[in-house]
Structures are given as C-alpha cells and as structure tokens.
Amino acid sequence: MLADWWQYDFLRYTLFSGILIGLICPVLGTFLIVRRLSMMADGLSHVTLSGVAAGMLISKKVAFFSAVNPLFFGMLFAVIGSLFIERLRKVYKAYQDLAIPIILSAGLGLFTVLISIADGFNADLYSYLFGKIVTVSIEDLYALIGVAVVVLATVLLIYKELFAVSFDEEFARVSGVARRSINLWFMVLVALTIAASMRIVGVLLISALITLPVAASLQIAKSFRQTIFLSILFAEFSVLSGLYFAYLLDWASGGTIVLMAVLVMLVVLGVKKLRVAFR
C-alpha cells in the first residue's frame, strides 16, 4: 500500500504538502503560544473559510473566475483578517485578546451568509472544512511551497527580533526593534499558513495542528529552540501517521491528523508523569 503514495499524483501532492505543514505550523505556533495568541488560528480560519466560500460563489456567478482556485480567495481574506486583528489589538490595548473573537464572529457570519446565497454546502467545501486527501492539487502544493519558503526565510532572517517581540514587546521597542512591522508581517504569515494548509488539515482543525505539538513539546523542552525542534518532530509524526491512517481507513485527513496530535500529547504527558513518579 505504501507504493500507492508514489504511484498516484494526488497522494504525492498530499505527502509533500503534509511534510511542509508539519514544518511550518509548529514553528509559527511556538511564537503564537509564547505571545498568548493561541486562538489566533481559530479566528483566522473562519475568515479564511468565508474567503473560500466567496471564491466558490464568485466562480459560480462570474465565468472569468471559474478557473481560479478558491484557495487564493481564502488567502486574501485571511491576510485582510490578520490586518484587522492587528489593528483591533491597538484599539483595545487593555483587552487585546478581544480582537480575535470579533474577527472570528465576523468571518463566521460572512461564511454563513455566503453559503446561503450559494444554495448550501457541496462536497468541495466539505474538504476545506475537514481536509480530504483526494482533493489536494498541484496548485495547492505550489501555494504551500511558496508560503513555506517565506515563513522559513522570515524565521531564519529575523529570529532574534521575533524572539524579542514575542517575549517582551516593550523591551524590543526600547531596543530599537521594529515591533509593529514584525507583528504585522507575522500575522500575515500565520494567515497565509492557515489558508495554504486547509486542504490537508481542514480549516476548522488547523488551529489544533498549530497548538497541540507545541503544547506537547512545552512539557519536556528545556529551551525555546528545543521547543521548536520537538514541536516540529511531533507535528511531522502526527501529519504522516494521520495521513497514512486516513488513507487506510478512508477517514477525513484533518480529523485523523488531529487525533494523532492529541495522542502524542497524551503520551508525552503520561511519560512525564511516570518520570516524576519514579524519581
């Protein structure tokens, strides 16, 4: 059965996409959790979903857009949503986390209206919601490769600045770090990652892949770099094993990947508890 992954194009696209997702999601997730913005992925995922619905509706009504992948509309909406979140965080300085449920509610409301206009759900939209192996196209893979290159290049080039802004934004400001630009660009990267990953994991489950591997690694990591490394390791295992079982059992890929991530976290917690008990 493993030979099938090399025999069929869509399975190769899925495999390569999964490896990239397992790399970039925990990297961004580590910085998000340190910033106490773990719910950011949930807020942007609903905005992304409304973008996909808008793309489907437009392609249905306007022939010119019929060949445009709805994923790109999702990316556009996600970036706009990330910019609004960053703006609202400045408006509600004492209640910055309020920006996320505001955008989440707006995205969900817009999605509901667009679906009603488009006369309900279809099978393609279901795959965006929960992920499905057979729907991954070469366009989705190319989009994900582009996002992965930008994310990894950003982290490598401005790692120290990202680290400073994430742990102590005021200290970063005093030190001359362009915190506003970094915050804005970081939000855009999170938005693009969510949009590009939705075919594999599903837009409603992507936040779990961003947070669960990091939550597991925080239990045993002894440094920030080690947290990133272990979260990538856990995410890759969750994605690859999840894709394998999803294909074997004909389950939704997103749900299977998330269940594997939950299993990893439970194993890590159990091992840590046993180590403490036998000391």
mmCIF file of C-alpha atoms in Angstrom:
data_model
loop_
_atom_site.group_PDB
_atom_site.id
_atom_site.type_symbol
_atom_site.label_atom_id
_atom_site.label_comp_id
_atom_site.label_asym_id
_atom_site.label_seq_id
_atom_site.Cartn_x
_atom_site.Cartn_y
_atom_site.Cartn_z
ATOM 1 C CA MET A 1 0.000 0.000 0.000
ATOM 2 C CA LEU A 2 2.925 2.353 0.605
ATOM 3 C CA ALA A 3 3.670 2.117 -3.118
ATOM 4 C CA ASP A 4 0.356 3.908 -3.766
ATOM 5 C CA TRP A 5 1.829 7.118 -2.342
ATOM 6 C CA TRP A 6 4.322 7.240 -5.214
ATOM 7 C CA GLN A 7 2.029 5.833 -7.873
ATOM 8 C CA TYR A 8 -0.733 8.449 -7.698
ATOM 9 C CA ASP A 9 -0.114 12.157 -8.210
ATOM 10 C CA PHE A 10 -2.651 13.346 -5.631
ATOM 11 C CA LEU A 11 -1.065 11.175 -2.946
ATOM 12 C CA ARG A 12 2.387 12.574 -3.716
ATOM 13 C CA TYR A 13 0.987 16.093 -3.542
ATOM 14 C CA THR A 14 -0.634 15.228 -0.219
ATOM 15 C CA LEU A 15 2.553 13.705 1.195
ATOM 16 C CA PHE A 16 4.767 16.653 0.263
ATOM 17 C CA SER A 17 2.127 19.130 1.465
ATOM 18 C CA GLY A 18 1.841 17.279 4.765
ATOM 19 C CA ILE A 19 5.592 17.404 5.344
ATOM 20 C CA LEU A 20 5.618 21.157 4.721
ATOM 21 C CA ILE A 21 2.624 21.713 7.002
ATOM 22 C CA GLY A 22 4.280 19.693 9.749
ATOM 23 C CA LEU A 23 7.265 22.000 9.450
ATOM 24 C CA ILE A 24 5.782 25.494 9.341
ATOM 25 C CA CYS A 25 2.687 25.135 11.557
ATOM 26 C CA PRO A 26 4.563 24.325 14.801
ATOM 27 C CA VAL A 27 7.220 26.945 14.064
ATOM 28 C CA LEU A 28 4.608 29.691 13.916
ATOM 29 C CA GLY A 29 2.595 28.009 16.665
ATOM 30 C CA THR A 30 5.510 28.263 19.092
ATOM 31 C CA PHE A 31 5.691 32.031 18.651
ATOM 32 C CA LEU A 32 1.885 32.322 18.838
ATOM 33 C CA ILE A 33 1.678 30.467 22.151
ATOM 34 C CA VAL A 34 4.529 32.481 23.654
ATOM 35 C CA ARG A 35 2.618 35.615 22.631
ATOM 36 C CA ARG A 36 -0.534 34.171 24.245
ATOM 37 C CA LEU A 37 -2.322 34.282 20.902
ATOM 38 C CA SER A 38 -3.082 30.584 20.551
ATOM 39 C CA MET A 39 -6.662 31.387 19.496
ATOM 40 C CA MET A 40 -5.415 33.433 16.565
ATOM 41 C CA ALA A 41 -5.569 30.393 14.280
ATOM 42 C CA ASP A 42 -9.236 29.857 15.140
ATOM 43 C CA GLY A 43 -10.126 33.444 14.315
ATOM 44 C CA LEU A 44 -8.273 33.492 11.006
ATOM 45 C CA SER A 45 -9.515 30.041 9.998
ATOM 46 C CA HIS A 46 -13.116 31.268 9.988
ATOM 47 C CA VAL A 47 -12.144 34.305 7.928
ATOM 48 C CA THR A 48 -10.307 32.004 5.509
ATOM 49 C CA LEU A 49 -13.391 29.842 5.252
ATOM 50 C CA SER A 50 -15.511 32.834 4.294
ATOM 51 C CA GLY A 51 -12.918 33.663 1.627
ATOM 52 C CA VAL A 52 -13.162 30.172 0.157
ATOM 53 C CA ALA A 53 -16.956 30.431 0.142
ATOM 54 C CA ALA A 54 -16.695 33.814 -1.570
ATOM 55 C CA GLY A 55 -14.348 32.318 -4.152
ATOM 56 C CA MET A 56 -16.753 29.483 -4.862
ATOM 57 C CA LEU A 57 -19.663 31.895 -5.173
ATOM 58 C CA ILE A 58 -17.780 34.270 -7.477
ATOM 59 C CA SER A 59 -16.528 31.437 -9.694
ATOM 60 C CA LYS A 60 -20.110 30.201 -9.923
ATOM 61 C CA LYS A 61 -21.524 33.599 -10.881
ATOM 62 C CA VAL A 62 -18.679 35.067 -12.955
ATOM 63 C CA ALA A 63 -17.211 32.943 -15.744
ATOM 64 C CA PHE A 64 -13.890 34.838 -15.667
ATOM 65 C CA PHE A 65 -13.132 33.494 -12.169
ATOM 66 C CA SER A 66 -14.295 29.926 -12.820
ATOM 67 C CA ALA A 67 -10.710 28.696 -13.246
ATOM 68 C CA VAL A 68 -9.393 30.470 -10.120
ATOM 69 C CA ASN A 69 -8.688 28.215 -7.144
ATOM 70 C CA PRO A 70 -10.893 29.301 -4.177
ATOM 71 C CA LEU A 71 -7.805 28.803 -2.006
ATOM 72 C CA PHE A 72 -6.418 32.105 -3.272
ATOM 73 C CA PHE A 73 -9.584 33.922 -2.203
ATOM 74 C CA GLY A 74 -9.148 32.280 1.205
ATOM 75 C CA MET A 75 -5.583 33.575 1.386
ATOM 76 C CA LEU A 76 -6.721 37.087 0.505
ATOM 77 C CA PHE A 77 -9.432 37.092 3.168
ATOM 78 C CA ALA A 78 -7.037 35.604 5.736
ATOM 79 C CA VAL A 79 -4.468 38.342 5.148
ATOM 80 C CA ILE A 80 -7.150 41.036 5.410
ATOM 81 C CA GLY A 81 -8.429 39.409 8.610
ATOM 82 C CA SER A 82 -4.920 39.353 10.091
ATOM 83 C CA LEU A 83 -4.526 43.068 9.362
ATOM 84 C CA PHE A 84 -7.845 43.803 11.079
ATOM 85 C CA ILE A 85 -6.826 41.759 14.121
ATOM 86 C CA GLU A 86 -3.585 43.674 14.440
ATOM 87 C CA ARG A 87 -5.491 46.946 14.123
ATOM 88 C CA LEU A 88 -8.068 45.933 16.737
ATOM 89 C CA ARG A 89 -5.286 44.918 19.133
ATOM 90 C CA LYS A 90 -4.155 48.546 19.048
ATOM 91 C CA VAL A 91 -7.700 49.856 19.528
ATOM 92 C CA TYR A 92 -8.343 47.572 22.533
ATOM 93 C CA LYS A 93 -4.950 47.941 24.175
ATOM 94 C CA ALA A 94 -6.171 46.740 27.570
ATOM 95 C CA TYR A 95 -8.155 43.855 26.059
ATOM 96 C CA GLN A 96 -6.078 42.800 23.063
ATOM 97 C CA ASP A 97 -7.407 39.237 23.023
ATOM 98 C CA LEU A 98 -10.869 40.678 22.262
ATOM 99 C CA ALA A 99 -9.736 41.266 18.669
ATOM 100 C CA ILE A 100 -9.755 37.538 17.919
ATOM 101 C CA PRO A 101 -13.413 36.714 18.761
ATOM 102 C CA ILE A 102 -14.505 39.872 16.925
ATOM 103 C CA ILE A 103 -12.840 38.718 13.700
ATOM 104 C CA LEU A 104 -13.917 35.108 14.295
ATOM 105 C CA SER A 105 -17.549 36.182 14.616
ATOM 106 C CA ALA A 106 -17.339 38.368 11.530
ATOM 107 C CA GLY A 107 -15.778 35.559 9.499
ATOM 108 C CA LEU A 108 -18.341 33.007 10.613
ATOM 109 C CA GLY A 109 -21.225 35.388 9.927
ATOM 110 C CA LEU A 110 -19.932 36.199 6.445
ATOM 111 C CA PHE A 111 -19.405 32.500 5.712
ATOM 112 C CA THR A 112 -22.976 31.665 6.727
ATOM 113 C CA VAL A 113 -24.410 34.411 4.509
ATOM 114 C CA LEU A 114 -22.283 33.400 1.517
ATOM 115 C CA ILE A 115 -23.284 29.754 1.860
ATOM 116 C CA SER A 116 -26.961 30.707 1.964
ATOM 117 C CA ILE A 117 -26.530 32.772 -1.199
ATOM 118 C CA ALA A 118 -24.726 29.875 -2.900
ATOM 119 C CA ASP A 119 -27.551 27.448 -2.013
ATOM 120 C CA GLY A 120 -25.775 25.399 0.613
ATOM 121 C CA PHE A 121 -22.728 23.191 1.027
ATOM 122 C CA ASN A 122 -21.085 20.980 -1.552
ATOM 123 C CA ALA A 123 -18.503 18.212 -1.404
ATOM 124 C CA ASP A 124 -15.618 20.530 -2.279
ATOM 125 C CA LEU A 125 -16.417 22.883 0.594
ATOM 126 C CA TYR A 126 -16.578 19.888 2.939
ATOM 127 C CA SER A 127 -12.969 19.085 2.073
ATOM 128 C CA TYR A 128 -11.960 22.633 3.011
ATOM 129 C CA LEU A 129 -13.725 22.263 6.341
ATOM 130 C CA PHE A 130 -12.244 18.954 7.465
ATOM 131 C CA GLY A 131 -9.493 18.092 4.997
ATOM 132 C CA LYS A 132 -9.510 15.340 2.412
ATOM 133 C CA ILE A 133 -6.600 13.538 0.798
ATOM 134 C CA VAL A 134 -8.013 13.241 -2.716
ATOM 135 C CA THR A 135 -8.640 16.983 -3.095
ATOM 136 C CA VAL A 136 -5.022 18.163 -2.874
ATOM 137 C CA SER A 137 -3.972 19.587 -6.260
ATOM 138 C CA ILE A 138 -0.663 20.710 -7.708
ATOM 139 C CA GLU A 139 -1.845 24.315 -7.270
ATOM 140 C CA ASP A 140 -2.381 23.698 -3.545
ATOM 141 C CA LEU A 141 1.120 22.231 -3.286
ATOM 142 C CA TYR A 142 2.714 25.155 -5.122
ATOM 143 C CA ALA A 143 0.895 27.636 -2.879
ATOM 144 C CA LEU A 144 2.095 25.788 0.205
ATOM 145 C CA ILE A 145 5.685 25.652 -1.065
ATOM 146 C CA GLY A 146 5.626 29.410 -1.596
ATOM 147 C CA VAL A 147 4.251 30.043 1.894
ATOM 148 C CA ALA A 148 6.748 27.622 3.489
ATOM 149 C CA VAL A 149 9.706 29.334 1.810
ATOM 150 C CA VAL A 150 8.562 32.760 3.018
ATOM 151 C CA VAL A 151 7.855 31.533 6.577
ATOM 152 C CA LEU A 152 11.175 29.715 6.998
ATOM 153 C CA ALA A 153 13.158 32.553 5.419
ATOM 154 C CA THR A 154 11.496 35.057 7.752
ATOM 155 C CA VAL A 155 12.185 32.991 10.875
ATOM 156 C CA LEU A 156 15.818 32.429 9.879
ATOM 157 C CA LEU A 157 16.468 36.058 8.967
ATOM 158 C CA ILE A 158 14.763 37.799 11.902
ATOM 159 C CA TYR A 159 14.741 35.064 14.548
ATOM 160 C CA LYS A 160 16.251 37.295 17.250
ATOM 161 C CA GLU A 161 13.767 40.074 16.559
ATOM 162 C CA LEU A 162 10.810 37.667 16.578
ATOM 163 C CA PHE A 163 12.085 36.172 19.819
ATOM 164 C CA ALA A 164 12.417 39.603 21.455
ATOM 165 C CA VAL A 165 8.987 40.808 20.327
ATOM 166 C CA SER A 166 7.309 37.559 21.395
ATOM 167 C CA PHE A 167 8.716 37.505 24.930
ATOM 168 C CA ASP A 168 8.885 41.208 25.800
ATOM 169 C CA GLU A 169 7.406 43.652 23.311
ATOM 170 C CA GLU A 170 8.266 46.701 25.416
ATOM 171 C CA PHE A 171 11.913 45.657 25.713
ATOM 172 C CA ALA A 172 12.004 45.068 21.959
ATOM 173 C CA ARG A 173 10.677 48.583 21.366
ATOM 174 C CA VAL A 174 13.279 50.150 23.638
ATOM 175 C CA SER A 175 15.986 48.099 21.910
ATOM 176 C CA GLY A 176 15.039 49.584 18.553
ATOM 177 C CA VAL A 177 13.297 46.548 17.099
ATOM 178 C CA ALA A 178 10.642 47.438 14.512
ATOM 179 C CA ARG A 179 7.997 45.631 16.518
ATOM 180 C CA ARG A 180 4.986 46.991 14.609
ATOM 181 C CA SER A 181 6.308 45.842 11.254
ATOM 182 C CA ILE A 182 7.332 42.476 12.687
ATOM 183 C CA ASN A 183 3.946 41.975 14.352
ATOM 184 C CA LEU A 184 2.135 42.849 11.141
ATOM 185 C CA TRP A 185 4.270 40.583 8.980
ATOM 186 C CA PHE A 186 3.984 37.744 11.484
ATOM 187 C CA MET A 187 0.177 37.988 11.401
ATOM 188 C CA VAL A 188 0.253 37.833 7.606
ATOM 189 C CA LEU A 189 2.438 34.702 7.726
ATOM 190 C CA VAL A 190 0.028 32.999 10.117
ATOM 191 C CA ALA A 191 -2.873 33.883 7.827
ATOM 192 C CA LEU A 192 -1.139 32.516 4.732
ATOM 193 C CA THR A 193 -0.139 29.324 6.542
ATOM 194 C CA ILE A 194 -3.692 28.660 7.671
ATOM 195 C CA ALA A 195 -5.070 29.225 4.186
ATOM 196 C CA ALA A 196 -2.420 27.088 2.485
ATOM 197 C CA SER A 197 -2.864 24.198 4.947
ATOM 198 C CA MET A 198 -6.634 23.890 4.835
ATOM 199 C CA ARG A 199 -6.807 21.231 2.088
ATOM 200 C CA ILE A 200 -4.854 18.762 4.235
ATOM 201 C CA VAL A 201 -5.982 19.515 7.777
ATOM 202 C CA GLY A 202 -9.228 21.374 7.176
ATOM 203 C CA VAL A 203 -9.823 24.970 8.135
ATOM 204 C CA LEU A 204 -11.760 24.055 11.294
ATOM 205 C CA LEU A 205 -8.928 21.846 12.579
ATOM 206 C CA ILE A 206 -5.788 23.731 11.537
ATOM 207 C CA SER A 207 -5.539 25.522 14.881
ATOM 208 C CA ALA A 208 -5.128 22.145 16.585
ATOM 209 C CA LEU A 209 -2.059 21.324 14.493
ATOM 210 C CA ILE A 210 -0.612 24.747 15.262
ATOM 211 C CA THR A 211 -1.064 24.389 19.039
ATOM 212 C CA LEU A 212 -1.071 20.686 20.037
ATOM 213 C CA PRO A 213 2.518 19.780 19.020
ATOM 214 C CA VAL A 214 3.755 22.913 20.762
ATOM 215 C CA ALA A 215 1.709 22.083 23.872
ATOM 216 C CA ALA A 216 3.337 18.631 23.947
ATOM 217 C CA SER A 217 6.870 19.955 23.441
ATOM 218 C CA LEU A 218 6.473 22.574 26.180
ATOM 219 C CA GLN A 219 6.128 19.737 28.692
ATOM 220 C CA ILE A 220 9.623 18.383 28.073
ATOM 221 C CA ALA A 221 11.641 21.048 26.256
ATOM 222 C CA LYS A 222 14.376 22.868 28.161
ATOM 223 C CA SER A 223 14.785 25.841 25.843
ATOM 224 C CA PHE A 224 12.889 27.819 23.225
ATOM 225 C CA ARG A 225 14.874 26.321 20.348
ATOM 226 C CA GLN A 226 14.277 22.840 21.718
ATOM 227 C CA THR A 227 10.564 23.628 21.938
ATOM 228 C CA ILE A 228 10.525 24.471 18.230
ATOM 229 C CA PHE A 229 12.514 21.354 17.318
ATOM 230 C CA LEU A 230 10.337 18.961 19.349
ATOM 231 C CA SER A 231 7.106 20.573 18.160
ATOM 232 C CA ILE A 232 8.226 20.041 14.543
ATOM 233 C CA LEU A 233 9.062 16.422 15.349
ATOM 234 C CA PHE A 234 5.665 15.831 16.968
ATOM 235 C CA ALA A 235 3.830 17.635 14.159
ATOM 236 C CA GLU A 236 5.566 15.626 11.430
ATOM 237 C CA PHE A 237 4.719 12.373 13.187
ATOM 238 C CA SER A 238 1.101 13.470 13.607
ATOM 239 C CA VAL A 239 0.754 14.526 9.970
ATOM 240 C CA LEU A 240 2.447 11.499 8.389
ATOM 241 C CA SER A 241 0.771 8.908 10.618
ATOM 242 C CA GLY A 242 -2.551 10.751 10.300
ATOM 243 C CA LEU A 243 -2.355 10.764 6.506
ATOM 244 C CA TYR A 244 -1.463 7.080 6.474
ATOM 245 C CA PHE A 245 -4.405 6.031 8.627
ATOM 246 C CA ALA A 246 -6.762 8.436 6.839
ATOM 247 C CA TYR A 247 -5.893 6.777 3.532
ATOM 248 C CA LEU A 248 -6.034 3.276 5.006
ATOM 249 C CA LEU A 249 -9.385 3.743 6.762
ATOM 250 C CA ASP A 250 -10.925 6.329 4.400
ATOM 251 C CA TRP A 251 -11.251 8.916 7.166
ATOM 252 C CA ALA A 252 -11.079 12.710 6.907
ATOM 253 C CA SER A 253 -7.376 13.565 6.881
ATOM 254 C CA GLY A 254 -7.758 16.603 9.140
ATOM 255 C CA GLY A 255 -9.541 14.774 11.928
ATOM 256 C CA THR A 256 -7.124 11.850 11.789
ATOM 257 C CA ILE A 257 -4.087 14.133 11.971
ATOM 258 C CA VAL A 258 -5.535 15.992 14.941
ATOM 259 C CA LEU A 259 -6.313 12.737 16.758
ATOM 260 C CA MET A 260 -2.705 11.644 16.276
ATOM 261 C CA ALA A 261 -1.540 15.005 17.647
ATOM 262 C CA VAL A 262 -3.778 14.508 20.690
ATOM 263 C CA LEU A 263 -2.354 11.016 21.136
ATOM 264 C CA VAL A 264 1.201 12.374 21.028
ATOM 265 C CA MET A 265 0.366 14.972 23.662
ATOM 266 C CA LEU A 266 -1.226 12.353 25.934
ATOM 267 C CA VAL A 267 1.819 10.088 25.580
ATOM 268 C CA VAL A 268 4.167 12.953 26.436
ATOM 269 C CA LEU A 269 2.080 13.882 29.488
ATOM 270 C CA GLY A 270 1.972 10.252 30.577
ATOM 271 C CA VAL A 271 5.721 9.758 30.199
ATOM 272 C CA LYS A 272 6.418 12.959 32.109
ATOM 273 C CA LYS A 273 4.113 11.893 34.919
ATOM 274 C CA LEU A 274 5.800 8.486 35.146
ATOM 275 C CA ARG A 275 9.245 10.089 35.255
ATOM 276 C CA VAL A 276 8.143 12.313 38.130
ATOM 277 C CA ALA A 277 6.576 9.380 39.978
ATOM 278 C CA PHE A 278 9.726 7.237 39.788
ATOM 279 C CA ARG A 279 12.156 9.922 40.884
#
